[in-house]
PDB file of N, CA and C in Angstrom:
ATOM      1  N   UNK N   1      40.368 -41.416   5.729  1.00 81.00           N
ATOM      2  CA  UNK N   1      39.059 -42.047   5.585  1.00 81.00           C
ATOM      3  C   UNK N   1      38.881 -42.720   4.231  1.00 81.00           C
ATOM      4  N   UNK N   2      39.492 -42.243   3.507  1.00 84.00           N
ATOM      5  CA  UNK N   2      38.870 -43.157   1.883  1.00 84.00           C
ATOM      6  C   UNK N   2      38.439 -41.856   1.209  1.00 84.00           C
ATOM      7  N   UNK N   3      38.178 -41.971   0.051  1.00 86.00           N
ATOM      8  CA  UNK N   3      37.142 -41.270  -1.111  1.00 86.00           C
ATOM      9  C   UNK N   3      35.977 -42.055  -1.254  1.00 86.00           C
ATOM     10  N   UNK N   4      35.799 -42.887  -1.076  1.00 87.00           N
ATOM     11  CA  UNK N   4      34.645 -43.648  -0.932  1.00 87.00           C
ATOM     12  C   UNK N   4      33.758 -43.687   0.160  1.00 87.00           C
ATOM     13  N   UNK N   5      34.605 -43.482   1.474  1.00 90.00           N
ATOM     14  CA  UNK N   5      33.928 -43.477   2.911  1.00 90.00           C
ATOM     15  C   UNK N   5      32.966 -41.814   2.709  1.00 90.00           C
ATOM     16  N   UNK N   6      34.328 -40.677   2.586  1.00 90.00           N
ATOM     17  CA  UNK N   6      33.810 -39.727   2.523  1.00 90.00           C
ATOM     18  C   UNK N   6      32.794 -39.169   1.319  1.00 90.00           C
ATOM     19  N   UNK N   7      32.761 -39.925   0.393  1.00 90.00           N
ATOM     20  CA  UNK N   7      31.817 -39.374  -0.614  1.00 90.00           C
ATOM     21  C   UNK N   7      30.268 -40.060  -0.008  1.00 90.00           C
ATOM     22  N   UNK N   8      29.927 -41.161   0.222  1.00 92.00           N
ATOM     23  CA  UNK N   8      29.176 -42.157   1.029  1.00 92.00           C
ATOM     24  C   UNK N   8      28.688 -41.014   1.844  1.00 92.00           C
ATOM     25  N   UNK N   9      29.542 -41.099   2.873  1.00 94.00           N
ATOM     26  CA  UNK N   9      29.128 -40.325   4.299  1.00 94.00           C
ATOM     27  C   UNK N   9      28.685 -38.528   3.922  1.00 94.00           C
ATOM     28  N   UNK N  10      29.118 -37.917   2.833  1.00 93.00           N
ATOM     29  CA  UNK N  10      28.792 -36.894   2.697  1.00 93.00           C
ATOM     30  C   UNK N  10      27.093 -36.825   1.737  1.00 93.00           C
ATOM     31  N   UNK N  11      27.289 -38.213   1.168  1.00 93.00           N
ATOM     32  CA  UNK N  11      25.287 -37.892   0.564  1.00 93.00           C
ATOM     33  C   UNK N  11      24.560 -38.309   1.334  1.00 93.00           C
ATOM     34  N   UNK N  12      25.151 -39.504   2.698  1.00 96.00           N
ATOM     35  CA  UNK N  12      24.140 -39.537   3.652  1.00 96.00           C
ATOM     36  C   UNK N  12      23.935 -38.220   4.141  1.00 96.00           C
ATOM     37  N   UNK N  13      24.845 -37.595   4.451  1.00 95.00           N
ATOM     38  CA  UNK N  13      24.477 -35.933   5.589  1.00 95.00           C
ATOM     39  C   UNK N  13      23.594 -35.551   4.716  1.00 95.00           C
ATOM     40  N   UNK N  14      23.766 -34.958   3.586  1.00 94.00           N
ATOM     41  CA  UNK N  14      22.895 -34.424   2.607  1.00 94.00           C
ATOM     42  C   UNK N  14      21.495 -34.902   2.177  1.00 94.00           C
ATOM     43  N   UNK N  15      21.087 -36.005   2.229  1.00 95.00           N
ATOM     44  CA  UNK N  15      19.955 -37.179   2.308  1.00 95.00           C
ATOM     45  C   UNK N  15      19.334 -36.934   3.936  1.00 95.00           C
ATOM     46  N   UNK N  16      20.089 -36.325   5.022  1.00 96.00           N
ATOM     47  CA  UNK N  16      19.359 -36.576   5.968  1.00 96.00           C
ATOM     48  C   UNK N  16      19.268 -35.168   6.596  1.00 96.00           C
ATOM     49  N   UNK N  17      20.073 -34.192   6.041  1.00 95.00           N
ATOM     50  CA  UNK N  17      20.315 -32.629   5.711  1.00 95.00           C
ATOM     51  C   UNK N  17      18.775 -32.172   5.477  1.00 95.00           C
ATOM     52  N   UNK N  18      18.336 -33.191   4.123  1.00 93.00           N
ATOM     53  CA  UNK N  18      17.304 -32.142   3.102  1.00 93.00           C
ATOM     54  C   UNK N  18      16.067 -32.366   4.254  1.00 93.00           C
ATOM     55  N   UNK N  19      16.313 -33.344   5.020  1.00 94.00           N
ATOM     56  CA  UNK N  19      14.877 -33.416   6.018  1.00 94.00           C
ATOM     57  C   UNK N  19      14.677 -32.416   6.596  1.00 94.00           C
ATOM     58  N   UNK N  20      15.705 -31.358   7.412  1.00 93.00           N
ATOM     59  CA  UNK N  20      16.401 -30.530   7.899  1.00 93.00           C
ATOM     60  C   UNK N  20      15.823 -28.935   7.357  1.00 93.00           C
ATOM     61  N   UNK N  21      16.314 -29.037   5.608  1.00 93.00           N
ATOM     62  CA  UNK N  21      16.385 -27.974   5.468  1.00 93.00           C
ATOM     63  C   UNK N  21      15.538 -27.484   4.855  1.00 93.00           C
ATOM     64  N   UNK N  22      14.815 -28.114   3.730  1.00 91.00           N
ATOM     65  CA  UNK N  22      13.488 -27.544   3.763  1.00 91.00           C
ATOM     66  C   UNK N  22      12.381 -27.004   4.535  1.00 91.00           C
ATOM     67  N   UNK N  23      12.313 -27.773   5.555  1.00 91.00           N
ATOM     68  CA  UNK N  23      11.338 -27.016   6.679  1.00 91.00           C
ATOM     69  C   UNK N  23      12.150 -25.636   6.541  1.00 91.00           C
ATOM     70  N   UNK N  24      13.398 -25.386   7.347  1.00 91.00           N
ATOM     71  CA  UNK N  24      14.094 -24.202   7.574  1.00 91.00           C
ATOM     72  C   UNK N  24      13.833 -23.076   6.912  1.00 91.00           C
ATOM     73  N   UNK N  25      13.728 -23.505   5.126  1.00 89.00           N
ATOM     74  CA  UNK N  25      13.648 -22.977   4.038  1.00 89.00           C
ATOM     75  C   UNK N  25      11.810 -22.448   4.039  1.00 89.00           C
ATOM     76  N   UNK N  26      11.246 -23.214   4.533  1.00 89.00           N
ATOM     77  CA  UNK N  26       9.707 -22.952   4.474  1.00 89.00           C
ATOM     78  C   UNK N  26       9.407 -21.817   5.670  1.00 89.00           C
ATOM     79  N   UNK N  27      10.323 -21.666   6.443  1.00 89.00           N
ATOM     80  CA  UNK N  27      10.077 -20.609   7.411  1.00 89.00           C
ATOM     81  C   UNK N  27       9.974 -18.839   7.065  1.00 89.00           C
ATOM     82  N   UNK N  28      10.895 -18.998   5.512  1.00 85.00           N
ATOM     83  CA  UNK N  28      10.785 -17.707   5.006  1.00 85.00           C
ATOM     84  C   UNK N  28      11.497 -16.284   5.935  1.00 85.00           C
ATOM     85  N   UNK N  29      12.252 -17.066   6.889  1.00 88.00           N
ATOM     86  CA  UNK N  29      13.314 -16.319   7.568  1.00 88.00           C
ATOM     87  C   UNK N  29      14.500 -15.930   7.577  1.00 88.00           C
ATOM     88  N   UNK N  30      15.001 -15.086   7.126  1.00 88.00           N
ATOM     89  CA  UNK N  30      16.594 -15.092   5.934  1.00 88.00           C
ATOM     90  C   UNK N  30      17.822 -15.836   7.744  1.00 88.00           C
ATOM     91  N   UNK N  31      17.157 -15.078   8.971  1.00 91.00           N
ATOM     92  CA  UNK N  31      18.544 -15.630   9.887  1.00 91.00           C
ATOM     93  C   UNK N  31      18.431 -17.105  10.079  1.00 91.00           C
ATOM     94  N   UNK N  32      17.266 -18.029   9.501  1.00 89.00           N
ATOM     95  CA  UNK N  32      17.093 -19.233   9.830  1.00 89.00           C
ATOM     96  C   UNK N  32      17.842 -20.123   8.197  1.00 89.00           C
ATOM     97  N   UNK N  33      17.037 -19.123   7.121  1.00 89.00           N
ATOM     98  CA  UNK N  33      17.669 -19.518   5.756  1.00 89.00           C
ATOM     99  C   UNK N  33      19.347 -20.156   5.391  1.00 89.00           C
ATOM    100  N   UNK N  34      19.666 -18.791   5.603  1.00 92.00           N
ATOM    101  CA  UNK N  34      20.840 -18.581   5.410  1.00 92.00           C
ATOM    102  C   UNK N  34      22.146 -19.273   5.688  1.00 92.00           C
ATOM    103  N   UNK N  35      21.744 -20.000   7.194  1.00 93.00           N
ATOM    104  CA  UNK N  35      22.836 -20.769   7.876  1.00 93.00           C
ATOM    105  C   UNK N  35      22.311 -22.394   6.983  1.00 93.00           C
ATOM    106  N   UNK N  36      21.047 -22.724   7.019  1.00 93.00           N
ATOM    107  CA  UNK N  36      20.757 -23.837   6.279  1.00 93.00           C
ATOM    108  C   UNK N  36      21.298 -23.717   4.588  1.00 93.00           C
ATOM    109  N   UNK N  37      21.493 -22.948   4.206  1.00 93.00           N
ATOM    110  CA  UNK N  37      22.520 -22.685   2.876  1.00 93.00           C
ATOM    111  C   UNK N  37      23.589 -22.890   3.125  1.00 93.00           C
ATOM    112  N   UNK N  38      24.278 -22.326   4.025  1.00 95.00           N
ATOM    113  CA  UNK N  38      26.011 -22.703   4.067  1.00 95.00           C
ATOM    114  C   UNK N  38      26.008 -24.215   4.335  1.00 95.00           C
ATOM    115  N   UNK N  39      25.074 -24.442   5.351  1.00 94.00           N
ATOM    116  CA  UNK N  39      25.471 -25.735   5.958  1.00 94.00           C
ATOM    117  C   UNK N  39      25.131 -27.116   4.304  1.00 94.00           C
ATOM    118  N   UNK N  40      24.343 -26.682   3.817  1.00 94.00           N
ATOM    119  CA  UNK N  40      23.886 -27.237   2.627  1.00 94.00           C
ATOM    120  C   UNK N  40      25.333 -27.208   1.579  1.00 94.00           C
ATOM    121  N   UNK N  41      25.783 -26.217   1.415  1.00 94.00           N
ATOM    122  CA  UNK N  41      26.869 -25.797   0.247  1.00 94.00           C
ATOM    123  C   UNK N  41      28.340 -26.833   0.805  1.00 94.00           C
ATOM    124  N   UNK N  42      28.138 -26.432   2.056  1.00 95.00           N
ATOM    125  CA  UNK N  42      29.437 -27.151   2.612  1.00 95.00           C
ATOM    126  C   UNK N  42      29.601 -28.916   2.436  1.00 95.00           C
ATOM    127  N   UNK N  43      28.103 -29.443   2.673  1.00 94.00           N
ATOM    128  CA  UNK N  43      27.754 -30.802   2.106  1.00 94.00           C
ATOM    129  C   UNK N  43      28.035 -30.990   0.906  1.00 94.00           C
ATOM    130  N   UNK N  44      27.562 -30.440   0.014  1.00 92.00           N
ATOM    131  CA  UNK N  44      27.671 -30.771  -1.353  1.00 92.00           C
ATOM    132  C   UNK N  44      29.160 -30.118  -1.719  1.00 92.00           C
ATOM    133  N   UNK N  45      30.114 -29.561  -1.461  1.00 92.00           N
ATOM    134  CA  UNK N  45      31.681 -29.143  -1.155  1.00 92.00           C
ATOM    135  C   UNK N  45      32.031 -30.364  -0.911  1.00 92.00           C
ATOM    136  N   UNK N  46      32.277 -30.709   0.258  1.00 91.00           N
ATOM    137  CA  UNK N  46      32.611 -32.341   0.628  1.00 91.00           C
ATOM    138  C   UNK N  46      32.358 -33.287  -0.283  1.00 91.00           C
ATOM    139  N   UNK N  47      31.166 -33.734  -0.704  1.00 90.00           N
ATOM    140  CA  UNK N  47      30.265 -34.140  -1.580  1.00 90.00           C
ATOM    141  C   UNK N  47      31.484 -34.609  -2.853  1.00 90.00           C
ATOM    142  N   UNK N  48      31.237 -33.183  -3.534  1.00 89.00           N
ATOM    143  CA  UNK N  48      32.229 -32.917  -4.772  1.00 89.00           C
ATOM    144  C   UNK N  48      33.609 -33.301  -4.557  1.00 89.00           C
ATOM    145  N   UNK N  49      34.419 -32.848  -3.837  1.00 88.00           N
ATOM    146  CA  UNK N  49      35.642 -32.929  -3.708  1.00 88.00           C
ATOM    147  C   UNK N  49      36.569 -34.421  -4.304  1.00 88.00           C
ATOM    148  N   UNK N  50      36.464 -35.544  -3.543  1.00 89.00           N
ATOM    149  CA  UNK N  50      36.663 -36.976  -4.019  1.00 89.00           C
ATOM    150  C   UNK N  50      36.010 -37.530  -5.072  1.00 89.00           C
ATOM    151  N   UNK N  51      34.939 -36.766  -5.505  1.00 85.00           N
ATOM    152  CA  UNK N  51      34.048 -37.410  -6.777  1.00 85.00           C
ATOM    153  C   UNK N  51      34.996 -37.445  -7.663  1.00 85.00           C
ATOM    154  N   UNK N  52      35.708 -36.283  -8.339  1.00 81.00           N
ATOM    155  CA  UNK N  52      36.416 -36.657  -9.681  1.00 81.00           C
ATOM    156  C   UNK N  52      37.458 -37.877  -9.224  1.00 81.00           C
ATOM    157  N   UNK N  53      38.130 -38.067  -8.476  1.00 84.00           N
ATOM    158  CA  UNK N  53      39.100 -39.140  -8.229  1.00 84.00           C
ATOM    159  C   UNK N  53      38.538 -40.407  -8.345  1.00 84.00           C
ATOM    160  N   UNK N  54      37.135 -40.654  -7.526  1.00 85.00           N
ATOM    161  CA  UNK N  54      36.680 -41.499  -7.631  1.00 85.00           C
ATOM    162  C   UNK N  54      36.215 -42.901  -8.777  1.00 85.00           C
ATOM    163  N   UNK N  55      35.514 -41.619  -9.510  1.00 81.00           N
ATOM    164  CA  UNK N  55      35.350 -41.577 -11.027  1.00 81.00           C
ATOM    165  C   UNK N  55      35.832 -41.835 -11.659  1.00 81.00           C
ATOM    166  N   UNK N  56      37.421 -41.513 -12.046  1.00 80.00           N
ATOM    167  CA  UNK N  56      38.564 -41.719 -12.391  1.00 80.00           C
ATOM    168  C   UNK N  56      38.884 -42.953 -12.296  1.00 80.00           C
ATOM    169  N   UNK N  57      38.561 -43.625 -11.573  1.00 83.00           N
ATOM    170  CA  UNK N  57      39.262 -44.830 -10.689  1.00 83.00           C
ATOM    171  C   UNK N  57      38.691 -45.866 -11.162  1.00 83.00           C
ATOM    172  N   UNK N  58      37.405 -45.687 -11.615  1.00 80.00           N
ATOM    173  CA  UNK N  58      36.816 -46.442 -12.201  1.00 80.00           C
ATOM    174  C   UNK N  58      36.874 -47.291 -13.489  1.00 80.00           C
ATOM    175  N   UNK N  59      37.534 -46.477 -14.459  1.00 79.00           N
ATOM    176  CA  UNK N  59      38.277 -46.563 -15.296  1.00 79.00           C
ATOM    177  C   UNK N  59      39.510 -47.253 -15.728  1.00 79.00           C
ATOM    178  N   UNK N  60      40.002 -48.174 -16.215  1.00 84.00           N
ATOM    179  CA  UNK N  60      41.373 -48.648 -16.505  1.00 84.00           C
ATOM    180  C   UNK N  60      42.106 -47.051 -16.859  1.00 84.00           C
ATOM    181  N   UNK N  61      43.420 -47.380 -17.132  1.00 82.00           N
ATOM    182  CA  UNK N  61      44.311 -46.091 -17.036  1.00 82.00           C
ATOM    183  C   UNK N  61      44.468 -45.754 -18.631  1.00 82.00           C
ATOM    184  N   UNK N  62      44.350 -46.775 -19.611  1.00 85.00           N
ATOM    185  CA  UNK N  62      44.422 -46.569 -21.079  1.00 85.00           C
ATOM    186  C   UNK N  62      43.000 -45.723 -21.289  1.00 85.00           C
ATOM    187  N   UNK N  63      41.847 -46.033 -20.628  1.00 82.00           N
ATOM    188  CA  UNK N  63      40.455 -45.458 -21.579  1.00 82.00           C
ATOM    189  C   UNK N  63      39.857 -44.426 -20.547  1.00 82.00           C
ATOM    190  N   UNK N  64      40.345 -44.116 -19.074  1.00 82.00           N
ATOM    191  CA  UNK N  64      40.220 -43.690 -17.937  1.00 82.00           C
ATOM    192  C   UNK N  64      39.669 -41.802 -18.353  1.00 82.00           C
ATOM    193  N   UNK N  65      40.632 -41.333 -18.995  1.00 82.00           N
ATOM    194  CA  UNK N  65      39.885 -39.735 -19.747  1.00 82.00           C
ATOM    195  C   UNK N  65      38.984 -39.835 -20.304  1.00 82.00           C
ATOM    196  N   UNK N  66      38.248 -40.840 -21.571  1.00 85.00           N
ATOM    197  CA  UNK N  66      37.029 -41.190 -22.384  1.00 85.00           C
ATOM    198  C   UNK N  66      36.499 -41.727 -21.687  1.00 85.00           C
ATOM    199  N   UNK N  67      36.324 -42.915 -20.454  1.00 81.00           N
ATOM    200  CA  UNK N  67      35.641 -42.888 -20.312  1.00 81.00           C
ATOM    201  C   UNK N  67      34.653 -41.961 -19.419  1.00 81.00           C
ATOM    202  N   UNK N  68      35.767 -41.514 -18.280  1.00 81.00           N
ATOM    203  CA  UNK N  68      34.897 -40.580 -17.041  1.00 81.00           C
ATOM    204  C   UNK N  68      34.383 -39.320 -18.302  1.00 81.00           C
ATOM    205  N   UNK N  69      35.038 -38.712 -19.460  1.00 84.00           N
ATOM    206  CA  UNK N  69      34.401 -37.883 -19.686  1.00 84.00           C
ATOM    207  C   UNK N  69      32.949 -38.358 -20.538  1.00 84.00           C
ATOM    208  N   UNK N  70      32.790 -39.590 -21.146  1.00 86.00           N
ATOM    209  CA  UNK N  70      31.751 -39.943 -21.692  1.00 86.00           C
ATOM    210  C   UNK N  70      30.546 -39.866 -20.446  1.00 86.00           C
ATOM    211  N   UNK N  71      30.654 -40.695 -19.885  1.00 82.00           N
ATOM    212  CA  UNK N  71      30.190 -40.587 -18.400  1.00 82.00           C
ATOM    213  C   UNK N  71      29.747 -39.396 -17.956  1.00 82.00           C
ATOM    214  N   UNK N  72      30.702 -38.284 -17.789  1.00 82.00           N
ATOM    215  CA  UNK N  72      30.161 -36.982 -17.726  1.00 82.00           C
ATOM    216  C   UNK N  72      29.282 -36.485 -18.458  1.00 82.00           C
ATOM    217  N   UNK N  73      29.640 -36.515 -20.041  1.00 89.00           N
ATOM    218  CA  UNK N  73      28.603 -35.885 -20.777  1.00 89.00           C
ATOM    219  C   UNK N  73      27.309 -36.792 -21.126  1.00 89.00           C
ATOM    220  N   UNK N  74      27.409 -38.010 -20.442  1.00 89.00           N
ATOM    221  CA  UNK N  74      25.528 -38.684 -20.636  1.00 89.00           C
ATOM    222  C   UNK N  74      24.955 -37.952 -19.545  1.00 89.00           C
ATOM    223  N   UNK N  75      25.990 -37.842 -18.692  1.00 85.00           N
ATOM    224  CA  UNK N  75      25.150 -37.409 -17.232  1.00 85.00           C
ATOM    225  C   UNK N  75      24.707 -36.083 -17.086  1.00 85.00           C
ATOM    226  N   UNK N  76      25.344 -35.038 -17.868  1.00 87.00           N
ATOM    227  CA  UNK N  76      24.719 -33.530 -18.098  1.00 87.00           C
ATOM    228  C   UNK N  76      23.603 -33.729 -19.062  1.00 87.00           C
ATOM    229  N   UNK N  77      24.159 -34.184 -20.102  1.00 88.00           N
ATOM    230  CA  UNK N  77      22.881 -35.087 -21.232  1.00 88.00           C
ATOM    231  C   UNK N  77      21.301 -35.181 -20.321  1.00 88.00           C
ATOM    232  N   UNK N  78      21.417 -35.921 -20.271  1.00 85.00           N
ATOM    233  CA  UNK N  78      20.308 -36.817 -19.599  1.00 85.00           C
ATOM    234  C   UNK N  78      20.118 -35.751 -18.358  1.00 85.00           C
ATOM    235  N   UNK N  79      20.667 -35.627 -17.455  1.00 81.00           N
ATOM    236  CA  UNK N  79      19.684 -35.042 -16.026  1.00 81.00           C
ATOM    237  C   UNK N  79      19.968 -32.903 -16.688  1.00 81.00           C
ATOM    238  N   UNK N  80      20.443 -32.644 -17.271  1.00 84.00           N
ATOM    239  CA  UNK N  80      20.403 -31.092 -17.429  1.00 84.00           C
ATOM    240  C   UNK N  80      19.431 -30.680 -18.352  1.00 84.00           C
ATOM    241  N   UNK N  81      19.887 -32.125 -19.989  1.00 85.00           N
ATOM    242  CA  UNK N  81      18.493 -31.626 -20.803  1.00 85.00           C
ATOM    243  C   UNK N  81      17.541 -32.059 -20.485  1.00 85.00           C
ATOM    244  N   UNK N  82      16.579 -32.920 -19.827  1.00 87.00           N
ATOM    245  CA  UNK N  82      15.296 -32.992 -19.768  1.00 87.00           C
ATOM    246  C   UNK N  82      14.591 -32.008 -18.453  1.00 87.00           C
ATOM    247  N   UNK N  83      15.863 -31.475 -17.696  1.00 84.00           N
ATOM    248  CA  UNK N  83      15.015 -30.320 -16.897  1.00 84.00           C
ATOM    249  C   UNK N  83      14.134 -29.233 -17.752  1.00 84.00           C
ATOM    250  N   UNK N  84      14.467 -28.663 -18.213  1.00 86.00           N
ATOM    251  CA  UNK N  84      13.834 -28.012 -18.820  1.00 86.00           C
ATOM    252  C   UNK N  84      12.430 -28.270 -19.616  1.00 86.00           C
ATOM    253  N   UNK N  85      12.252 -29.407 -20.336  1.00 88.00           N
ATOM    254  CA  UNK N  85      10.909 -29.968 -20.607  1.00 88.00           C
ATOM    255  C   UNK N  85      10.143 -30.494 -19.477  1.00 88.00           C
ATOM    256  N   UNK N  86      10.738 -30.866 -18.389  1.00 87.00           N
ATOM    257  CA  UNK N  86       9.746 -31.041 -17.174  1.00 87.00           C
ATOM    258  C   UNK N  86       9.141 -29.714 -16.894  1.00 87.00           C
ATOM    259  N   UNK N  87      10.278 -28.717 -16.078  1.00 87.00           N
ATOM    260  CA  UNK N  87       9.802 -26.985 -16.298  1.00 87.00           C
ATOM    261  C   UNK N  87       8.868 -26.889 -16.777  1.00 87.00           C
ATOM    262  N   UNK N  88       9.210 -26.672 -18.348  1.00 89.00           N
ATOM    263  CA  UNK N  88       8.069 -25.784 -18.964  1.00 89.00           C
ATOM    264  C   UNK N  88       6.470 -26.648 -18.608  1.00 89.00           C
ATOM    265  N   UNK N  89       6.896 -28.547 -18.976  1.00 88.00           N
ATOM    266  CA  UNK N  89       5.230 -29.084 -18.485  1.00 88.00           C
ATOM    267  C   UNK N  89       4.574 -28.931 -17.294  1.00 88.00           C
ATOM    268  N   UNK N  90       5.759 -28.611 -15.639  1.00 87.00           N
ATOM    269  CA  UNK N  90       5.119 -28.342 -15.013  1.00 87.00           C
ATOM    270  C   UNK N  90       4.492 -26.816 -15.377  1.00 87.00           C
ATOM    271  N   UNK N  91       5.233 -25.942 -15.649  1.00 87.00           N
ATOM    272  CA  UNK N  91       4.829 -24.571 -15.958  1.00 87.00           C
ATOM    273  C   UNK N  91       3.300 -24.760 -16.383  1.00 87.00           C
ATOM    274  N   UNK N  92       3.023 -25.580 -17.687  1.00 84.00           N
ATOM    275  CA  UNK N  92       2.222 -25.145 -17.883  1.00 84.00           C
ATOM    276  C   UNK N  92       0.691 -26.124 -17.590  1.00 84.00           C
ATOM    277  N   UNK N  93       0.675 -27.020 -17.039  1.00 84.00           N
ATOM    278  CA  UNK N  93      -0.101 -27.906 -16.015  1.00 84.00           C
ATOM    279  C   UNK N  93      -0.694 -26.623 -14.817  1.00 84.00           C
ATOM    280  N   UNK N  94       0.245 -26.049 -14.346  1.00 72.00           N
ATOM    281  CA  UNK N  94       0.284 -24.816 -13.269  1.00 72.00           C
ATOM    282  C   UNK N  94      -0.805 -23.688 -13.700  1.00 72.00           C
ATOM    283  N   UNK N  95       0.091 -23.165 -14.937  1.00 68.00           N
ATOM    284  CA  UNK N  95      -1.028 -22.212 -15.520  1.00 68.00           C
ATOM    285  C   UNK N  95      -2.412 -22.270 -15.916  1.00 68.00           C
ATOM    286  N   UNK N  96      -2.437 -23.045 -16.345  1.00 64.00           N
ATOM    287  CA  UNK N  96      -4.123 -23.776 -16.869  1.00 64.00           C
ATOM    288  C   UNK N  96      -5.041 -24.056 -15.859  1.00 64.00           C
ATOM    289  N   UNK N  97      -4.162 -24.389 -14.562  1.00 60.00           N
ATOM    290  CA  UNK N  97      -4.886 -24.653 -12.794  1.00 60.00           C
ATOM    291  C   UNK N  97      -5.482 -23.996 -12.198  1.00 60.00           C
ATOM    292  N   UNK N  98      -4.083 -22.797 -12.910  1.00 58.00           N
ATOM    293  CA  UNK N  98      -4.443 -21.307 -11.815  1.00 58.00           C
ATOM    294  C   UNK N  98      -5.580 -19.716 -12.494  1.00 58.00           C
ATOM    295  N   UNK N  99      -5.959 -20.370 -13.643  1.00 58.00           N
ATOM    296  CA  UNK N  99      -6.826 -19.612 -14.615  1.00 58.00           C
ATOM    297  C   UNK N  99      -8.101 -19.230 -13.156  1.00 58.00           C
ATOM    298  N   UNK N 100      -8.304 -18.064 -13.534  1.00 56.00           N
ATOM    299  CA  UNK N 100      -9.735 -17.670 -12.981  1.00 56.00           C
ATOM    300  C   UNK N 100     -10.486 -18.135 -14.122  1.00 56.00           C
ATOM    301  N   UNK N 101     -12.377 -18.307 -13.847  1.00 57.00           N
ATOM    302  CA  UNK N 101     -12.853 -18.809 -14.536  1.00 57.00           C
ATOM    303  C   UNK N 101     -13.739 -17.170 -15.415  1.00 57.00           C
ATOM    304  N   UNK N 102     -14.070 -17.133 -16.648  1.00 56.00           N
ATOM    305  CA  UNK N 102     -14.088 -16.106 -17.037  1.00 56.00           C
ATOM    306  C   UNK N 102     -15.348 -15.615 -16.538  1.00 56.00           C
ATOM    307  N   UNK N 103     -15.604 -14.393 -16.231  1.00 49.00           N
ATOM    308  CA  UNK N 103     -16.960 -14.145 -15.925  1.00 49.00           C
ATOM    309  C   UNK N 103     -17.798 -13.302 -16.860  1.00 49.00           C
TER     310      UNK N 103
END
């Protein structure tokens, strides 16, 4: 199939998966949960697999290590550190919501 077909075809499943599995997940039923987890893990398995090659490929063969790893580390950069300042603002947007009012 390609690394390209299958990386493609594995974020569509996953893109049309999450329609899927959240409801599943909202049911709060571990025998309904549970299978929507594997089936989820196994997507993003597939998913992963051809990515580093891909990536790679992208690259000429002289700058091909600097660059996929630069690449890597904007991309933990950027989407890992600003989770956490979203967190805590949703956190605390949440808390201030959920105050009883004093009596």
């Amino acid at each position: 199939m390609g690394r390209r077909r299958v990386l493609l075809s594995c974020l569509a499943a996953l893109a049309l998966w999450s329609l899927v599995y959240f409801p599943l997940l909202d049911t709060r039923f571990h025998a309904v949960g549970a299978p929507a987890f594997v089936v989820s893990s196994a997507l993003f398995g597939a998913a992963n697999g051809p990515q580093a090659a891909l990536f790679a490929e992208l690259f000429d063969t002289q700058v091909r290590y600097s660059g996929i790893s630069l690449a890597y580390q904007l991309g933990s950069i950027l989407g890992g550190g600003i989770a956490p300042f979203l967190a805590t603002a949703l956190y605390g947007i949440n808390s201030t919501s959920c105050r009883s009012p004093a009596t």
